[in-house]
């Protein structure tokens, strides 16, 4: 079956700290992998994506690399800002199929 | 222009009432979804429609009934509301490419 496992939160960091949010997946075939972000009071927004092994998705200073050998897609950012405070969801999907979301990781960045 | 719009944004109602949430997308997408997000932020898919046809119907109480009058609209009707129905409900749509859903901003339902 298909599933996504994310590190549990909440995560609290000081501004300019390094961020890693772990994500591993189980899937049949070769899924595409995604990170979505949900800011307070809003819907989910696509943050970045990778569609095949060794692809690196990046956006707004965030990066994640599709690692087939470790079935992982960890999210990283070198220097977080207060405005990055949000809930982050890892997800997988295959063409024509539904998305499978992780449980979400809440990030709070303090000044 | 809002790509996926849901109404209302907030809904407070008493137990036992019947309510509807509307969703419209102007992206020309073929597939639309309803998700329920609980207080711990867990997202659970409820329904999916492709071109007005139901393709995913997860295990939800039959008090929940989706209706898709056309491929741009997917409404959610809930009968006999219960306290446990309190959650944020998200509508989403997806085109034919790989590149993800577009989510609405959510409807926060509170049953009192």
CSV table of N, CA, C and O in Angstrom, one decimal, chain A:
chain,number,residue,atom,x,y,z
A,1,UNK,N,0.8,-1.2,0.0
A,1,UNK,CA,0.0,0.0,0.0
A,1,UNK,C,0.9,1.3,0.0
A,1,UNK,O,2.1,1.2,0.0
A,2,UNK,N,0.2,2.4,0.0
A,2,UNK,CA,0.9,3.7,0.0
A,2,UNK,C,0.7,4.4,1.3
A,2,UNK,O,-0.4,4.4,1.8
A,3,UNK,N,1.8,4.9,1.9
A,3,UNK,CA,1.6,5.7,3.1
A,3,UNK,C,2.8,6.6,3.3
A,3,UNK,O,3.9,6.4,2.6
A,4,UNK,N,2.7,7.6,4.1
A,4,UNK,CA,3.7,8.6,4.4
A,4,UNK,C,3.9,8.7,5.9
A,4,UNK,O,2.9,8.8,6.6
A,5,UNK,N,5.1,8.7,6.4
A,5,UNK,CA,5.4,8.8,7.8
A,5,UNK,C,6.2,10.1,8.0
A,5,UNK,O,7.3,10.2,7.4
A,6,UNK,N,5.7,11.0,8.8
A,6,UNK,CA,6.5,12.2,9.1
A,6,UNK,C,6.9,12.2,10.5
A,6,UNK,O,6.2,11.6,11.4
A,7,UNK,N,8.0,13.0,10.8
A,7,UNK,CA,8.4,13.1,12.2
A,7,UNK,C,7.3,13.9,12.9
A,7,UNK,O,6.7,14.8,12.4
A,8,UNK,N,7.2,13.5,14.2
A,8,UNK,CA,6.1,14.2,14.9
A,8,UNK,C,6.6,15.5,15.4
A,8,UNK,O,7.8,15.7,15.7
A,9,UNK,N,5.7,16.4,15.6
A,9,UNK,CA,6.0,17.7,16.1
A,9,UNK,C,5.5,17.8,17.5
A,9,UNK,O,5.2,16.8,18.1
A,10,UNK,N,5.3,19.0,18.0
A,10,UNK,CA,5.7,20.3,17.3
A,10,UNK,C,7.1,20.5,17.4
A,10,UNK,O,7.8,20.0,18.3
A,11,UNK,N,7.6,21.3,16.4
A,11,UNK,CA,9.0,21.7,16.4
A,11,UNK,C,9.1,23.2,16.6
A,11,UNK,O,8.4,23.9,16.0
A,12,UNK,N,10.0,23.5,17.6
A,12,UNK,CA,10.2,24.9,17.9
A,12,UNK,C,11.7,25.3,17.6
A,12,UNK,O,12.5,24.6,18.2
A,13,UNK,N,11.9,26.3,16.8
A,13,UNK,CA,13.3,26.7,16.5
A,13,UNK,C,13.4,28.2,16.7
A,13,UNK,O,12.4,28.9,16.5
A,14,UNK,N,14.6,28.6,16.9
A,14,UNK,CA,14.9,30.0,16.9
A,14,UNK,C,15.2,30.5,15.5
A,14,UNK,O,15.6,29.7,14.6
A,15,UNK,N,14.9,31.8,15.3
A,15,UNK,CA,15.1,32.3,13.9
A,15,UNK,C,16.6,32.1,13.5
A,15,UNK,O,17.5,32.1,14.3
A,16,UNK,N,16.8,31.8,12.2
A,16,UNK,CA,18.1,31.5,11.6
A,16,UNK,C,18.6,30.1,11.9
A,16,UNK,O,19.7,29.7,11.4
A,17,UNK,N,17.9,29.3,12.6
A,17,UNK,CA,18.3,27.9,12.9
A,17,UNK,C,18.1,27.1,11.6
A,17,UNK,O,17.3,27.4,10.7
A,18,UNK,N,18.7,25.9,11.6
A,18,UNK,CA,18.6,24.9,10.5
A,18,UNK,C,17.4,24.0,10.8
A,18,UNK,O,17.2,23.6,11.9
A,19,UNK,N,16.6,23.8,9.7
A,19,UNK,CA,15.4,23.0,9.9
A,19,UNK,C,15.6,21.7,9.1
A,19,UNK,O,16.0,21.7,7.9
A,20,UNK,N,15.2,20.6,9.7
A,20,UNK,CA,15.0,19.3,9.0
A,20,UNK,C,13.7,18.7,9.5
A,20,UNK,O,13.5,18.6,10.7
A,21,UNK,N,12.8,18.3,8.6
A,21,UNK,CA,11.6,17.6,8.9
A,21,UNK,C,11.7,16.3,8.1
A,21,UNK,O,11.7,16.3,6.9
A,22,UNK,N,11.7,15.2,8.9
A,22,UNK,CA,11.9,13.9,8.2
A,22,UNK,C,10.6,13.4,7.6
A,22,UNK,O,9.5,13.5,8.2
A,23,UNK,N,10.7,12.7,6.5
A,23,UNK,CA,9.6,12.1,5.8
A,23,UNK,C,10.0,10.8,5.1
A,23,UNK,O,11.0,10.9,4.4
A,24,UNK,N,9.4,9.7,5.4
A,24,UNK,CA,9.7,8.5,4.7
A,24,UNK,C,8.3,8.0,4.1
A,24,UNK,O,7.3,8.3,4.6
A,25,UNK,N,8.5,7.2,3.1
A,25,UNK,CA,7.2,6.7,2.4
A,25,UNK,C,7.3,5.2,2.1
A,25,UNK,O,8.4,4.6,2.0
A,26,UNK,N,6.1,4.7,1.9
A,26,UNK,CA,5.9,3.4,1.4
A,26,UNK,C,5.0,3.5,0.2
A,26,UNK,O,4.0,4.1,0.3
A,27,UNK,N,5.4,2.9,-1.0
A,27,UNK,CA,4.6,3.0,-2.1
A,27,UNK,C,4.9,1.9,-3.1
A,27,UNK,O,6.0,1.4,-3.2
A,28,UNK,N,3.9,1.6,-3.9
A,28,UNK,CA,4.0,0.7,-5.0
A,28,UNK,C,4.4,1.5,-6.2
A,28,UNK,O,3.9,2.6,-6.4
A,29,UNK,N,5.3,1.0,-7.0
A,29,UNK,CA,5.8,1.8,-8.2
A,29,UNK,C,6.6,3.0,-7.8
A,29,UNK,O,7.3,3.0,-6.8
A,30,UNK,N,6.5,4.0,-8.6
A,30,UNK,CA,7.4,5.2,-8.5
A,30,UNK,C,6.5,6.4,-8.3
A,30,UNK,O,6.1,7.0,-9.3
A,31,UNK,N,6.3,6.8,-7.1
A,31,UNK,CA,5.4,7.9,-6.9
A,31,UNK,C,6.1,9.2,-7.1
A,31,UNK,O,7.3,9.3,-7.1
A,32,UNK,N,5.3,10.3,-7.2
A,32,UNK,CA,5.8,11.6,-7.0
A,32,UNK,C,5.7,12.0,-5.6
A,32,UNK,O,4.8,11.6,-4.9
A,33,UNK,N,6.6,12.9,-5.1
A,33,UNK,CA,6.6,13.3,-3.7
A,33,UNK,C,6.5,14.8,-3.6
A,33,UNK,O,7.0,15.6,-4.5
A,34,UNK,N,5.8,15.2,-2.5
A,34,UNK,CA,5.5,16.6,-2.4
A,34,UNK,C,5.6,17.1,-0.9
A,34,UNK,O,5.5,16.2,0.0
A,35,UNK,N,5.9,18.3,-0.8
A,35,UNK,CA,5.7,19.0,0.5
A,35,UNK,C,4.7,20.1,0.3
A,35,UNK,O,4.8,20.9,-0.6
A,36,UNK,N,3.7,20.1,1.2
A,36,UNK,CA,2.7,21.1,1.3
A,36,UNK,C,2.9,21.9,2.6
A,36,UNK,O,3.3,21.3,3.6
A,37,UNK,N,2.5,23.2,2.6
A,37,UNK,CA,2.6,24.0,3.8
A,37,UNK,C,1.2,24.6,4.1
A,37,UNK,O,0.5,25.0,3.1
A,38,UNK,N,0.8,24.6,5.3
A,38,UNK,CA,-0.5,25.2,5.7
A,38,UNK,C,-0.2,26.3,6.7
A,38,UNK,O,0.2,26.0,7.9
A,39,UNK,N,-0.4,27.6,6.3
A,39,UNK,CA,-0.2,28.7,7.3
A,39,UNK,C,-1.5,28.8,8.1
A,39,UNK,O,-2.6,28.4,7.7
A,40,UNK,N,-1.4,29.4,9.3
A,40,UNK,CA,-2.6,29.5,10.2
A,40,UNK,C,-3.8,30.0,9.5
A,40,UNK,O,-3.7,31.1,8.8
A,41,UNK,N,-4.9,29.3,9.6
A,41,UNK,CA,-6.2,29.8,9.0
A,41,UNK,C,-6.3,29.6,7.5
A,41,UNK,O,-7.3,30.1,6.9
A,42,UNK,N,-5.4,29.0,6.9
A,42,UNK,CA,-5.4,28.9,5.4
A,42,UNK,C,-5.4,27.4,5.0
A,42,UNK,O,-5.3,26.5,5.8
A,43,UNK,N,-5.7,27.2,3.7
A,43,UNK,CA,-5.6,25.9,3.1
A,43,UNK,C,-4.2,25.5,2.8
A,43,UNK,O,-3.2,26.2,3.1
A,44,UNK,N,-4.0,24.3,2.3
A,44,UNK,CA,-2.6,23.8,2.0
A,44,UNK,C,-2.2,24.4,0.7
A,44,UNK,O,-2.9,24.5,-0.3
A,45,UNK,N,-0.9,24.7,0.7
A,45,UNK,CA,-0.2,25.2,-0.6
A,45,UNK,C,0.9,24.3,-0.9
A,45,UNK,O,1.7,23.9,0.0
A,46,UNK,N,1.1,24.1,-2.2
A,46,UNK,CA,2.2,23.3,-2.6
A,46,UNK,C,3.5,24.1,-2.4
A,46,UNK,O,3.7,25.2,-2.8
A,47,UNK,N,4.5,23.4,-1.7
A,47,UNK,CA,5.7,24.1,-1.4
A,47,UNK,C,6.8,23.6,-2.4
A,47,UNK,O,7.5,24.5,-3.0
A,48,UNK,N,6.9,22.3,-2.6
A,48,UNK,CA,7.9,21.8,-3.6
A,48,UNK,C,7.5,20.4,-3.9
A,48,UNK,O,6.7,19.8,-3.2
A,49,UNK,N,8.1,19.9,-5.0
A,49,UNK,CA,7.8,18.6,-5.5
A,49,UNK,C,9.0,17.9,-6.1
A,49,UNK,O,10.0,18.6,-6.5
A,50,UNK,N,9.0,16.6,-6.2
A,50,UNK,CA,10.0,15.9,-7.0
A,50,UNK,C,9.3,14.7,-7.6
A,50,UNK,O,8.5,14.0,-7.0
A,51,UNK,N,9.6,14.4,-8.9
A,51,UNK,CA,8.8,13.4,-9.6
A,51,UNK,C,9.6,12.1,-9.9
A,51,UNK,O,9.0,11.1,-10.3
A,52,UNK,N,10.9,12.1,-9.6
A,52,UNK,CA,11.7,10.9,-9.8
A,52,UNK,C,12.9,10.9,-8.9
A,52,UNK,O,13.3,11.9,-8.4
A,53,UNK,N,13.4,9.7,-8.8
A,53,UNK,CA,14.6,9.5,-7.9
A,53,UNK,C,15.7,10.5,-8.2
A,53,UNK,O,16.0,10.8,-9.3
A,54,UNK,N,16.3,11.0,-7.1
A,54,UNK,CA,17.4,11.9,-7.1
A,54,UNK,C,17.0,13.3,-7.5
A,54,UNK,O,17.9,14.2,-7.5
A,55,UNK,N,15.8,13.6,-7.9
A,55,UNK,CA,15.3,14.9,-8.1
A,55,UNK,C,15.4,15.7,-6.8
A,55,UNK,O,15.1,15.2,-5.8
A,56,UNK,N,15.7,17.0,-6.9
A,56,UNK,CA,15.6,17.9,-5.8
A,56,UNK,C,14.6,18.9,-6.1
A,56,UNK,O,14.6,19.6,-7.1
A,57,UNK,N,13.6,19.0,-5.2
A,57,UNK,CA,12.6,20.1,-5.2
A,57,UNK,C,13.1,21.3,-4.4
A,57,UNK,O,13.7,21.0,-3.3
A,58,UNK,N,12.8,22.5,-4.8
A,58,UNK,CA,13.2,23.6,-4.0
A,58,UNK,C,12.3,24.8,-4.2
A,58,UNK,O,11.7,25.0,-5.3
A,59,UNK,N,12.1,25.6,-3.1
A,59,UNK,CA,11.2,26.7,-3.2
A,59,UNK,C,11.4,27.5,-1.9
A,59,UNK,O,11.4,26.9,-0.8
A,60,UNK,N,11.5,28.8,-2.0
A,60,UNK,CA,11.5,29.7,-0.8
A,60,UNK,C,12.6,29.3,0.1
A,60,UNK,O,12.5,29.5,1.4
A,61,UNK,N,13.7,28.8,-0.3
A,61,UNK,CA,14.8,28.4,0.5
A,61,UNK,C,14.7,27.0,1.1
A,61,UNK,O,15.6,26.5,1.7
A,62,UNK,N,13.6,26.3,0.9
A,62,UNK,CA,13.3,25.0,1.3
A,62,UNK,C,13.8,24.0,0.2
A,62,UNK,O,13.7,24.3,-1.0
A,63,UNK,N,14.3,22.9,0.6
A,63,UNK,CA,14.8,21.8,-0.3
A,63,UNK,C,14.4,20.5,0.2
A,63,UNK,O,14.3,20.2,1.4
A,64,UNK,N,14.2,19.5,-0.8
A,64,UNK,CA,14.0,18.1,-0.4
A,64,UNK,C,14.4,17.3,-1.6
A,64,UNK,O,14.2,17.7,-2.7
A,65,UNK,N,15.1,16.2,-1.3
A,65,UNK,CA,15.7,15.3,-2.4
A,65,UNK,C,15.0,14.0,-2.3
A,65,UNK,O,14.9,13.4,-1.2
A,66,UNK,N,14.5,13.5,-3.4
A,66,UNK,CA,13.8,12.2,-3.5
A,66,UNK,C,14.9,11.1,-3.5
A,66,UNK,O,15.7,10.9,-4.4
A,67,UNK,N,14.9,10.4,-2.4
A,67,UNK,CA,15.9,9.3,-2.2
A,67,UNK,C,15.2,8.0,-2.2
A,67,UNK,O,14.5,7.6,-1.3
A,68,UNK,N,15.4,7.3,-3.3
A,68,UNK,CA,14.7,6.0,-3.5
A,68,UNK,C,15.3,4.9,-2.6
A,68,UNK,O,14.6,4.1,-2.1
A,69,UNK,N,16.6,5.0,-2.4
A,69,UNK,CA,17.3,3.9,-1.7
A,69,UNK,C,16.9,3.9,-0.2
A,69,UNK,O,16.9,2.9,0.4
A,70,UNK,N,16.6,5.1,0.3
A,70,UNK,CA,16.1,5.2,1.7
A,70,UNK,C,14.6,5.5,1.8
A,70,UNK,O,14.1,5.7,2.9
A,71,UNK,N,13.9,5.6,0.7
A,71,UNK,CA,12.5,5.9,0.6
A,71,UNK,C,12.2,7.1,1.5
A,71,UNK,O,11.3,7.1,2.3
A,72,UNK,N,13.0,8.2,1.2
A,72,UNK,CA,12.8,9.4,2.1
A,72,UNK,C,12.7,10.7,1.2
A,72,UNK,O,13.1,10.7,0.0
A,73,UNK,N,12.2,11.7,1.8
A,73,UNK,CA,12.0,13.0,1.2
A,73,UNK,C,12.0,14.1,2.3
A,73,UNK,O,11.1,14.8,2.5
A,74,UNK,N,13.2,14.2,2.9
A,74,UNK,CA,13.3,15.1,4.1
A,74,UNK,C,13.3,16.5,3.6
A,74,UNK,O,14.0,16.9,2.7
A,75,UNK,N,12.6,17.4,4.4
A,75,UNK,CA,12.5,18.8,4.1
A,75,UNK,C,13.6,19.5,4.9
A,75,UNK,O,13.7,19.3,6.1
A,76,UNK,N,14.3,20.4,4.2
A,76,UNK,CA,15.4,21.2,4.9
A,76,UNK,C,15.3,22.7,4.5
A,76,UNK,O,14.9,23.0,3.4
A,77,UNK,N,15.8,23.5,5.5
A,77,UNK,CA,16.0,24.9,5.2
A,77,UNK,C,17.1,25.4,6.1
A,77,UNK,O,17.2,25.1,7.3
A,78,UNK,N,18.0,26.1,5.5
A,78,UNK,CA,19.3,26.5,6.2
A,78,UNK,C,19.1,27.5,7.3
A,78,UNK,O,19.8,27.5,8.3
A,79,UNK,N,18.1,28.4,7.1
A,79,UNK,CA,17.9,29.5,8.1
A,79,UNK,C,16.4,29.9,8.1
A,79,UNK,O,16.0,30.5,7.2
A,80,UNK,N,15.7,29.4,9.1
A,80,UNK,CA,14.3,29.6,9.2
A,80,UNK,C,14.0,31.1,9.7
A,80,UNK,O,14.8,31.7,10.4
A,81,UNK,N,12.8,31.5,9.2
A,81,UNK,CA,12.3,32.8,9.6
A,81,UNK,C,11.0,32.6,10.4
A,81,UNK,O,10.3,31.6,10.3
A,82,UNK,N,10.6,33.7,11.1
A,82,UNK,CA,9.4,33.6,11.9
A,82,UNK,C,8.2,33.3,10.9
A,82,UNK,O,7.3,32.6,11.2
A,83,UNK,N,8.3,33.9,9.7
A,83,UNK,CA,7.2,33.7,8.7
A,83,UNK,C,7.1,32.3,8.2
A,83,UNK,O,6.1,31.9,7.5
A,84,UNK,N,8.1,31.4,8.5
A,84,UNK,CA,8.0,30.0,8.2
A,84,UNK,C,7.1,29.2,9.1
A,84,UNK,O,6.9,28.0,8.9
A,85,UNK,N,6.7,29.8,10.2
A,85,UNK,CA,5.8,29.1,11.2
A,85,UNK,C,4.6,28.6,10.5
A,85,UNK,O,3.8,29.4,9.9
A,86,UNK,N,4.3,27.3,10.5
A,86,UNK,CA,3.2,26.7,9.7
A,86,UNK,C,3.2,25.2,10.0
A,86,UNK,O,4.0,24.7,10.8
A,87,UNK,N,2.3,24.5,9.4
A,87,UNK,CA,2.2,23.1,9.5
A,87,UNK,C,2.7,22.5,8.1
A,87,UNK,O,2.2,23.0,7.1
A,88,UNK,N,3.6,21.6,8.1
A,88,UNK,CA,4.2,21.1,6.9
A,88,UNK,C,3.7,19.6,6.7
A,88,UNK,O,3.8,18.8,7.6
A,89,UNK,N,3.2,19.3,5.5
A,89,UNK,CA,2.7,18.0,5.2
A,89,UNK,C,3.6,17.4,4.0
A,89,UNK,O,3.7,18.0,3.0
A,90,UNK,N,4.0,16.2,4.3
A,90,UNK,CA,4.7,15.4,3.2
A,90,UNK,C,3.6,14.6,2.5
A,90,UNK,O,2.6,14.1,3.2
A,91,UNK,N,3.7,14.4,1.2
A,91,UNK,CA,2.6,13.6,0.5
A,91,UNK,C,3.2,12.9,-0.7
A,91,UNK,O,4.3,13.3,-1.2
A,92,UNK,N,2.5,11.8,-1.1
A,92,UNK,CA,2.9,11.1,-2.3
A,92,UNK,C,1.7,10.9,-3.1
A,92,UNK,O,0.6,10.9,-2.7
A,93,UNK,N,2.0,10.7,-4.4
A,93,UNK,CA,0.9,10.5,-5.4
A,93,UNK,C,1.5,9.8,-6.6
A,93,UNK,O,2.6,10.0,-6.9
A,94,UNK,N,0.6,9.1,-7.3
A,94,UNK,CA,1.0,8.6,-8.6
A,94,UNK,C,0.0,9.1,-9.6
A,94,UNK,O,-1.1,9.6,-9.2
A,95,UNK,N,0.3,9.1,-10.8
A,95,UNK,CA,-0.5,9.8,-11.8
A,95,UNK,C,-1.9,9.2,-11.8
A,95,UNK,O,-2.1,7.9,-11.8
A,96,UNK,N,-2.9,10.0,-11.7
A,96,UNK,CA,-4.3,9.6,-11.7
A,96,UNK,C,-4.8,9.1,-10.3
A,96,UNK,O,-6.0,8.8,-10.2
A,97,UNK,N,-3.9,9.0,-9.3
A,97,UNK,CA,-4.3,8.5,-8.0
A,97,UNK,C,-4.4,9.6,-7.0
A,97,UNK,O,-4.0,10.8,-7.2
A,98,UNK,N,-5.1,9.3,-5.9
A,98,UNK,CA,-5.2,10.3,-4.9
A,98,UNK,C,-3.9,10.6,-4.2
A,98,UNK,O,-2.9,9.8,-4.4
A,99,UNK,N,-3.9,11.6,-3.4
A,99,UNK,CA,-2.7,11.9,-2.6
A,99,UNK,C,-2.8,11.2,-1.3
A,99,UNK,O,-3.9,11.0,-0.7
A,100,UNK,N,-1.6,10.8,-0.8
A,100,UNK,CA,-1.5,10.3,0.6
A,100,UNK,C,-0.7,11.2,1.4
A,100,UNK,O,0.5,11.5,1.1
A,101,UNK,N,-1.3,11.8,2.4
A,101,UNK,CA,-0.6,12.8,3.2
A,101,UNK,C,-0.1,12.2,4.5
A,101,UNK,O,-0.7,11.3,5.1
A,102,UNK,N,1.0,12.8,5.0
A,102,UNK,CA,1.5,12.5,6.3
A,102,UNK,C,0.7,13.2,7.3
A,102,UNK,O,-0.3,13.9,7.0
A,103,UNK,N,1.0,13.0,8.6
A,103,UNK,CA,0.2,13.6,9.7
A,103,UNK,C,0.4,15.0,9.9
A,103,UNK,O,-0.2,15.6,10.7
A,104,UNK,N,1.4,15.6,9.2
A,104,UNK,CA,1.7,17.0,9.4
A,104,UNK,C,2.7,17.3,10.6
A,104,UNK,O,2.7,16.6,11.6
A,105,UNK,N,3.6,18.2,10.4
A,105,UNK,CA,4.5,18.6,11.4
A,105,UNK,C,4.4,20.1,11.7
A,105,UNK,O,4.6,20.9,10.7
A,106,UNK,N,4.0,20.5,12.9
A,106,UNK,CA,3.9,21.9,13.2
A,106,UNK,C,5.2,22.5,13.5
A,106,UNK,O,6.0,22.0,14.4
A,107,UNK,N,5.5,23.6,12.9
A,107,UNK,CA,6.8,24.4,13.1
A,107,UNK,C,6.5,25.8,13.7
A,107,UNK,O,5.7,26.5,13.1
A,108,UNK,N,7.1,26.1,14.8
A,108,UNK,CA,7.1,27.4,15.3
A,108,UNK,C,8.5,28.0,15.4
A,108,UNK,O,9.4,27.4,15.9
A,109,UNK,N,8.6,29.2,14.8
A,109,UNK,CA,10.0,29.8,14.8
A,109,UNK,C,9.8,31.1,15.7
A,109,UNK,O,9.0,31.9,15.5
A,110,UNK,N,10.7,31.1,16.7
A,110,UNK,CA,10.6,32.3,17.6
A,110,UNK,C,11.8,33.2,17.3
A,110,UNK,O,12.9,32.8,16.9
A,111,UNK,N,11.5,34.5,17.5
A,111,UNK,CA,12.5,35.5,17.2
A,111,UNK,C,13.7,35.4,18.1
A,111,UNK,O,13.6,35.0,19.2
